[in-house]
Coordinates of N, CA and C in Angstrom, one line a residue:
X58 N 107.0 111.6 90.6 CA 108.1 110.7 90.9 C 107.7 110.0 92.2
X59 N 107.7 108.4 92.2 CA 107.5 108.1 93.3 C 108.8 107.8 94.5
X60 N 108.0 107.9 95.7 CA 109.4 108.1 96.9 C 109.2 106.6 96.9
X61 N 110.2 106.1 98.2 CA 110.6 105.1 98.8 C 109.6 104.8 99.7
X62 N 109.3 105.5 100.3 CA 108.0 105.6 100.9 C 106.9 105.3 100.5
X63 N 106.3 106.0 99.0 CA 104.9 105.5 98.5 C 105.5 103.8 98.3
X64 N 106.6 103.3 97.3 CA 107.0 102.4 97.3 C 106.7 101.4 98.0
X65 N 107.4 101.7 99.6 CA 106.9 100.8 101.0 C 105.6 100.6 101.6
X66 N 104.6 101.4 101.0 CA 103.4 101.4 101.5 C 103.1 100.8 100.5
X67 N 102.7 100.9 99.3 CA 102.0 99.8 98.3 C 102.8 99.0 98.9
X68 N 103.5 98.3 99.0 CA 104.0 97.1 99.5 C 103.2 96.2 100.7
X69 N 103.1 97.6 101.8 CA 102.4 97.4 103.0 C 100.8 96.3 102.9
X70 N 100.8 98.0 102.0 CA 98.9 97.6 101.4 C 98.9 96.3 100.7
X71 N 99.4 96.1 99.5 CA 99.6 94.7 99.1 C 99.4 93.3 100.1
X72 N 100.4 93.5 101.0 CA 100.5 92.4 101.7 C 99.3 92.1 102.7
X73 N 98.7 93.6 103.4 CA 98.0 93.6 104.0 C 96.8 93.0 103.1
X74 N 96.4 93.3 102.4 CA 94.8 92.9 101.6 C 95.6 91.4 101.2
X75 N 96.6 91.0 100.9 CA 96.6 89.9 100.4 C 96.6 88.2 101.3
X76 N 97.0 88.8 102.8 CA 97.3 87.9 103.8 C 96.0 87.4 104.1
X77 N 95.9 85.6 104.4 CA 94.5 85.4 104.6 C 94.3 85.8 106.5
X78 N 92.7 86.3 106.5 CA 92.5 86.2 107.8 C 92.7 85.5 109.0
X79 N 93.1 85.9 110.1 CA 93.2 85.4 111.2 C 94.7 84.8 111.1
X80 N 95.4 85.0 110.3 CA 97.2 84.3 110.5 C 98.0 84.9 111.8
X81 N 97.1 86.4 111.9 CA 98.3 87.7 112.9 C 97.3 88.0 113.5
X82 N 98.0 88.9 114.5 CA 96.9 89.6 115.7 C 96.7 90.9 115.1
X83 N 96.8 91.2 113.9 CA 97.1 92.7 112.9 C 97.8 93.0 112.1
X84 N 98.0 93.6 111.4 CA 98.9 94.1 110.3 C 99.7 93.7 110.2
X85 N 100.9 93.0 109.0 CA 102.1 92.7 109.6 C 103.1 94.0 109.5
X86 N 104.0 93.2 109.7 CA 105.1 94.7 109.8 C 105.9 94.1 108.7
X87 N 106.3 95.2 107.2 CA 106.5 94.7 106.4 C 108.0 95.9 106.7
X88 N 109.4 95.0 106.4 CA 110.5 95.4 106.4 C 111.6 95.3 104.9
X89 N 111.5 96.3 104.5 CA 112.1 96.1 102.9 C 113.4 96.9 102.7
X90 N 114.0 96.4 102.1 CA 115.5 97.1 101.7 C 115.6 96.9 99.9
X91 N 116.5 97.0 99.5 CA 117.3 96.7 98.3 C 116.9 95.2 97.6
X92 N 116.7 94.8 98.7 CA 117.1 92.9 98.2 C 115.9 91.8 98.4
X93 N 115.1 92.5 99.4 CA 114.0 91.9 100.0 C 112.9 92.4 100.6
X94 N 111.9 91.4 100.9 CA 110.6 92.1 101.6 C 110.7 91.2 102.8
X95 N 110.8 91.6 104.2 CA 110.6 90.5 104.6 C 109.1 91.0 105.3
X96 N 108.1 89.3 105.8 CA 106.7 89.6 105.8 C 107.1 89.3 108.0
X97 N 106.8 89.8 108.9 CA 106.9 89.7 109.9 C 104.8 89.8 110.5
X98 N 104.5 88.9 111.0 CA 103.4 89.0 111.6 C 103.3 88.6 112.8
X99 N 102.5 89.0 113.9 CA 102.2 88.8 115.1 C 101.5 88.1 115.8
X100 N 101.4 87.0 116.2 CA 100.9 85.8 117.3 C 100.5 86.0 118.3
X101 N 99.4 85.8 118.4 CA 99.4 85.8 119.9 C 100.0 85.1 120.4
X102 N 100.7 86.2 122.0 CA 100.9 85.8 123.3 C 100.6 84.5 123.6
X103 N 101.6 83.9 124.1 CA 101.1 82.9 125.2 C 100.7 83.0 126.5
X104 N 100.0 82.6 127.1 CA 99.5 82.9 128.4 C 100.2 83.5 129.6
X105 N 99.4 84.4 130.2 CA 100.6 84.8 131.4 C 100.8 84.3 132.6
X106 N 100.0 82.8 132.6 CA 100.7 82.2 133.5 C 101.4 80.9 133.2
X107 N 101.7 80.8 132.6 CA 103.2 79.8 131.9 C 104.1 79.8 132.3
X108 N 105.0 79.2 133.0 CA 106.0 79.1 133.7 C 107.3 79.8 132.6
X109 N 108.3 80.6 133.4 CA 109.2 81.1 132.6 C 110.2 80.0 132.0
X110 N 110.5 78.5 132.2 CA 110.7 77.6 131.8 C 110.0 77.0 130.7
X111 N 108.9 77.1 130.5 CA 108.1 76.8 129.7 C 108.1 78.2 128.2
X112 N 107.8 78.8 129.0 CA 107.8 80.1 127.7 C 108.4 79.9 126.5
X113 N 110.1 79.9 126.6 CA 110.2 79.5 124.8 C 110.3 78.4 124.5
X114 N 110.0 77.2 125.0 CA 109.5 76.2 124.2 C 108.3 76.4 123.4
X115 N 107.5 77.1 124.6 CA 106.1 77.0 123.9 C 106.1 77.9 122.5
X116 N 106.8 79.3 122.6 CA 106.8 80.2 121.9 C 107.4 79.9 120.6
X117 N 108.0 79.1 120.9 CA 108.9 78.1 119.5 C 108.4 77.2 118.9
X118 N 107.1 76.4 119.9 CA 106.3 75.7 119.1 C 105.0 76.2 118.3
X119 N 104.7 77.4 118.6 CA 103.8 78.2 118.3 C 104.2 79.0 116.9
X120 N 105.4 79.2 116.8 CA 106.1 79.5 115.8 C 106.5 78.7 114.7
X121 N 106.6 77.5 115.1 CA 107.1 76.4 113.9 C 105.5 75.7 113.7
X122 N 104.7 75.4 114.6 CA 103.5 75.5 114.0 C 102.9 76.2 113.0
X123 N 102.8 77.5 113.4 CA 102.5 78.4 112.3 C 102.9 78.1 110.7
X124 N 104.2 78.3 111.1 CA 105.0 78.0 110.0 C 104.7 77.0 109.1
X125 N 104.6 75.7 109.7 CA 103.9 74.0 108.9 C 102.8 74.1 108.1
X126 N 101.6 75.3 108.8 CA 100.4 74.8 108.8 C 100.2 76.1 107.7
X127 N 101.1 77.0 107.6 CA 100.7 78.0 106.5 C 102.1 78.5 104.8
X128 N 102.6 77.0 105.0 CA 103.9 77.0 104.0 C 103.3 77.0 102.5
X129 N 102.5 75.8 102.4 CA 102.1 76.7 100.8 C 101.7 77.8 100.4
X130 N 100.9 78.2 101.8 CA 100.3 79.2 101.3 C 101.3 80.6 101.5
X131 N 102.5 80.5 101.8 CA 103.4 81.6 102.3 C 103.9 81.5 100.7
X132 N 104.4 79.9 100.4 CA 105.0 80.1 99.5 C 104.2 80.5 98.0
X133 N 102.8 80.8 98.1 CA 102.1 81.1 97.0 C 102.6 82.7 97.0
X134 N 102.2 82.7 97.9 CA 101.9 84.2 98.5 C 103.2 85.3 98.2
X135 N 104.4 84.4 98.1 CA 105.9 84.6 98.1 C 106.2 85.2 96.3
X136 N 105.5 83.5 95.7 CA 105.9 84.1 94.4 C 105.4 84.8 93.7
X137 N 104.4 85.0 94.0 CA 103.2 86.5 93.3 C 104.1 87.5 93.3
X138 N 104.2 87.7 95.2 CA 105.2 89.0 95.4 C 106.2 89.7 94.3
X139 N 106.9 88.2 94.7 CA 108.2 88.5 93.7 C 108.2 88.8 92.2
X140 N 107.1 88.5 91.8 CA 106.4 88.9 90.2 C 106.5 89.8 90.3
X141 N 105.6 90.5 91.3 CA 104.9 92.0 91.6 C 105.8 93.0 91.9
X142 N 107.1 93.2 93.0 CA 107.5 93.9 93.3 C 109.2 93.3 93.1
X143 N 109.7 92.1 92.4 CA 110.9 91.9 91.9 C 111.9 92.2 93.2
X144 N 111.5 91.6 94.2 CA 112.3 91.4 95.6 C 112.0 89.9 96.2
X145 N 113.1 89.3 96.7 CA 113.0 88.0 96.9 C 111.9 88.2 98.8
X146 N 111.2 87.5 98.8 CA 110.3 87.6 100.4 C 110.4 86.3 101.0
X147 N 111.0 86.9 102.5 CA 111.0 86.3 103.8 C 109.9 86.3 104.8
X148 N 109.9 85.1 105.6 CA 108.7 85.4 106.7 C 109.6 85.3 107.5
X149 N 108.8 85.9 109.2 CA 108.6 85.6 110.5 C 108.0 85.8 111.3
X150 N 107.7 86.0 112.2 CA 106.5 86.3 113.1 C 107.7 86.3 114.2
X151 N 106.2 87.3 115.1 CA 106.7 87.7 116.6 C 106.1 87.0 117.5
X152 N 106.6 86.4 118.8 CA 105.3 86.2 119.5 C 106.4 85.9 120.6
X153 N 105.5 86.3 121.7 CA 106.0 86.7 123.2 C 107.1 87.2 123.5
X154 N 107.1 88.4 122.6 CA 108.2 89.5 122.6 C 109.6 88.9 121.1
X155 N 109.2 87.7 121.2 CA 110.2 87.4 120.6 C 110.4 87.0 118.5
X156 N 111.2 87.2 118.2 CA 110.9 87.1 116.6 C 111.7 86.0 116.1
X157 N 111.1 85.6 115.6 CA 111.3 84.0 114.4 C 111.3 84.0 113.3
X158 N 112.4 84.2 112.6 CA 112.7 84.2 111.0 C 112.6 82.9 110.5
X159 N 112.0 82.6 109.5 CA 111.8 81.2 109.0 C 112.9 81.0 107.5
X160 N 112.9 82.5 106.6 CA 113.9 82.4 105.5 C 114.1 83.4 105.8
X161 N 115.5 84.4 105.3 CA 116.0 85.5 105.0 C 116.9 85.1 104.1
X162 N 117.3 86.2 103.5 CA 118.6 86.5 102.5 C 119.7 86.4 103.1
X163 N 121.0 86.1 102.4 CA 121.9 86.1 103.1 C 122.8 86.9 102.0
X164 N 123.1 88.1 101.9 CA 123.6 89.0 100.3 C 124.7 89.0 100.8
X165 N 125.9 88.7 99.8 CA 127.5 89.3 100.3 C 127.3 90.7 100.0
X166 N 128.1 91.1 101.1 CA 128.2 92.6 100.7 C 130.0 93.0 100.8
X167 N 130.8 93.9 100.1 CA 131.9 93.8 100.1 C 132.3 95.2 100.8
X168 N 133.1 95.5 101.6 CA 134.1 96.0 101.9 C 135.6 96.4 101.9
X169 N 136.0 97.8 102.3 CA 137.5 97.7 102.2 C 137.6 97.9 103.6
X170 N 138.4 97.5 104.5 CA 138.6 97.6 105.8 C 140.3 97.9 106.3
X171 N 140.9 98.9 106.9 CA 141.9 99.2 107.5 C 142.7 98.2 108.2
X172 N 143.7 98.1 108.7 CA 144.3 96.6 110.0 C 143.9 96.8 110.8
X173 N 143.8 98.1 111.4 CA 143.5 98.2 112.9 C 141.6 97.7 113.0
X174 N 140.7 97.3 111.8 CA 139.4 97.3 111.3 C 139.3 95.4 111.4
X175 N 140.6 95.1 110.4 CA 140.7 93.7 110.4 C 141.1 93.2 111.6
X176 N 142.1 93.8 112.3 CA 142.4 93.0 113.9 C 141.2 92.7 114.5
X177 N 140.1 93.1 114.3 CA 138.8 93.5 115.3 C 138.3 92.2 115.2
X178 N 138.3 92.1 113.5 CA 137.5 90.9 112.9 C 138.1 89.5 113.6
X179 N 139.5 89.7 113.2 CA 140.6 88.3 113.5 C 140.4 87.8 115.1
X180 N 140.2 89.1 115.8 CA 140.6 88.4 117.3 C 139.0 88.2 117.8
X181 N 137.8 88.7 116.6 CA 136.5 87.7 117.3 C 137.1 86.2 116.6
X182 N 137.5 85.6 115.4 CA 137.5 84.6 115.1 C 138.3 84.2 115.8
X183 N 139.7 84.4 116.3 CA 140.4 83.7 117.3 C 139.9 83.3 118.4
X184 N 139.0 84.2 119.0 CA 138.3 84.1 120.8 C 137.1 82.8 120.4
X185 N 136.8 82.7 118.9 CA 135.9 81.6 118.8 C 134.1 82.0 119.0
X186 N 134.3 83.9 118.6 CA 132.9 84.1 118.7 C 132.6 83.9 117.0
X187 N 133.1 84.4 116.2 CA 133.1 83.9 114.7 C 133.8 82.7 114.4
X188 N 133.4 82.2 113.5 CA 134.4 81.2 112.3 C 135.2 82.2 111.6
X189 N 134.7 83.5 110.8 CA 135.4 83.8 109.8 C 135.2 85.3 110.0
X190 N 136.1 86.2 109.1 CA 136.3 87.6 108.9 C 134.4 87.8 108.8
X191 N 133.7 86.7 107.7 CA 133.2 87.3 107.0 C 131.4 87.6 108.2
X192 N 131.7 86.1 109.2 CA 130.8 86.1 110.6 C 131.3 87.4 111.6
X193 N 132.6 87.6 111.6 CA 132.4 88.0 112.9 C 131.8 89.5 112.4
X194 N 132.0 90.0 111.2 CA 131.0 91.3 110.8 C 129.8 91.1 110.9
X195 N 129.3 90.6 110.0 CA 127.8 90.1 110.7 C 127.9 90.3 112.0
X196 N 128.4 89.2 113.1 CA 128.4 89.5 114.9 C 127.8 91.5 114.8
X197 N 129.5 91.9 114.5 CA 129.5 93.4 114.8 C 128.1 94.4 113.9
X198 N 128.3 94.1 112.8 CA 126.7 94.6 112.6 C 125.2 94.5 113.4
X199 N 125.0 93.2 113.4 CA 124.0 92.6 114.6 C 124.1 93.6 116.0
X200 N 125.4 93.3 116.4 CA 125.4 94.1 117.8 C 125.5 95.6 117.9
X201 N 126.0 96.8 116.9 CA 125.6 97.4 116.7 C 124.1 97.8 116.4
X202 N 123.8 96.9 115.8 CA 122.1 97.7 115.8 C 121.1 97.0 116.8
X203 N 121.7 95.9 117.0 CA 121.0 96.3 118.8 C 120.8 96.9 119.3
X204 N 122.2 97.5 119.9 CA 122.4 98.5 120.8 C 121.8 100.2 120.2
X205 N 121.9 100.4 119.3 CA 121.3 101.4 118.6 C 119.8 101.6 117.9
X206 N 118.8 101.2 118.7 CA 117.8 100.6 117.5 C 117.2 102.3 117.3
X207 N 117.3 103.1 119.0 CA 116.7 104.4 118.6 C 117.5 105.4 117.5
X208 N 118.5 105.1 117.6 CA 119.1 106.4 116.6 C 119.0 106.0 115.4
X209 N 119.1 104.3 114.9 CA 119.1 103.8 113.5 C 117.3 104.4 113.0
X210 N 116.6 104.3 114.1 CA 114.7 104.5 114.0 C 115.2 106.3 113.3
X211 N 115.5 107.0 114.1 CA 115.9 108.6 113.7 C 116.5 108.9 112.6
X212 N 117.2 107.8 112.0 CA 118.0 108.0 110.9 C 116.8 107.8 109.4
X213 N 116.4 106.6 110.4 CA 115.4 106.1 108.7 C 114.3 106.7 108.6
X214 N 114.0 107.6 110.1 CA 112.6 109.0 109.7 C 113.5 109.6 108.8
X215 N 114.6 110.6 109.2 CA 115.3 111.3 108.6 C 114.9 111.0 107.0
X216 N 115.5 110.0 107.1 CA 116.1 109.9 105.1 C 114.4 109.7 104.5
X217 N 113.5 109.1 105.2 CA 111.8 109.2 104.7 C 111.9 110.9 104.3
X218 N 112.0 111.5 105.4 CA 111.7 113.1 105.3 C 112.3 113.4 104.1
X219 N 114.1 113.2 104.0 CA 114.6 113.7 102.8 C 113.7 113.3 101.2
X220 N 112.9 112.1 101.4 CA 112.5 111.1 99.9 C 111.2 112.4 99.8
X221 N 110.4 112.7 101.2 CA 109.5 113.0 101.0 C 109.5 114.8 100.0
X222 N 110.4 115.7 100.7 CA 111.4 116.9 100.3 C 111.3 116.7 99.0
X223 N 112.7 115.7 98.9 CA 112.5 115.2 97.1 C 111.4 115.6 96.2
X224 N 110.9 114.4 96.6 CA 110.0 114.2 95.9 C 108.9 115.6 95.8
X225 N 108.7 116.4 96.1 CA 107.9 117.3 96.6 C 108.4 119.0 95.4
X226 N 110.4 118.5 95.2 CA 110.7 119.5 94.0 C 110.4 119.2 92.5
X227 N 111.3 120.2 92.2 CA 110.9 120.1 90.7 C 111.3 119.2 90.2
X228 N 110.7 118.0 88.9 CA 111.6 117.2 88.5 C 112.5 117.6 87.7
X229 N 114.0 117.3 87.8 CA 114.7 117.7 87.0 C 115.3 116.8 85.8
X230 N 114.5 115.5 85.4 CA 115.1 115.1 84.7 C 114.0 115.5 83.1
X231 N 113.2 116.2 83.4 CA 112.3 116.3 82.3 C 113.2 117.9 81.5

């Protein structure tokens, strides 16, 4: 029985042997869920003496460059994927600390929420940080796992461990 894990790594590997040379400064970091692959690779740095005024422009030009000069070939690269492993794939790259999504998914996901849950939502869209119930979740999601990146990192060893466990007993569907 394969885990989530072996799963994510053929994925890894894939991408890795399949990306042409010299795009990243290394491996990308391949981020997968339910719905998607997204492909994240690494840029070099811009120089460390660049004025901090300068820095994200440049970092942003460096990034939409990228992007221009390797779109068909993302987009080849994209639909194989999606043959292969039946998840829709997003890019972006990191560079000078910073990350630049070029596509992602945007999946509704539905909830049931309490009033005292919904007031939360209503008074970001009133204050004008959301348009809607359905943004200001998003906001609250987003800012939640900011703030949390180590315990969410502990959670997703965790549940690896449990796939690994799993997978490791007897199968019981035989």
């Amino acid at each position: 029985m394969a885990t989530e894990e072996d799963a994510t790594a053929q994925v890894h590997g894939w991408f890795t042997g399949r990306l042409p040379e010299g795009w990243f400064t290394g491996a990308p970091e391949i981020v997968r869920d339910r719905e998607e692959i997204a492909v994240l690779g690494t840029l070099p740095d811009p120089p460390e003496d660049v004025p901090e005024a300068e820095r994200g422009a440049l970092i942003e030009g460096l990034a939409r460059r990228f992007r221009e000069e390797t779109r068909e070939r993302r987009i080849e690269i994209a639909r194989e994927a999606e043959r292969k492993f039946r998840q829709k794939v997003s890019w972006g790259v990191v560079c000078g600390g910073e990350t630049v999504m070029f596509t992602t998914l945007s999946v509704p996901v539905m909830t049931r929420l309490r009033q005292a849950e919904r007031q939360v939502l209503d008074t970001l869209v009133a204050a004008g940080v959301a348009r809607s119930r359905s943004d200001a979740l998003a906001w609250c999601v987003r800012l939640v796992g900011k703030n949390t990146d180590t315990w969410l990192a502990e959670l997703r060893d965790a549940l690896q461990q449990v796939d690994r466990v799993r997978s490791a007993g007897p199968d019981v569907n035989s």
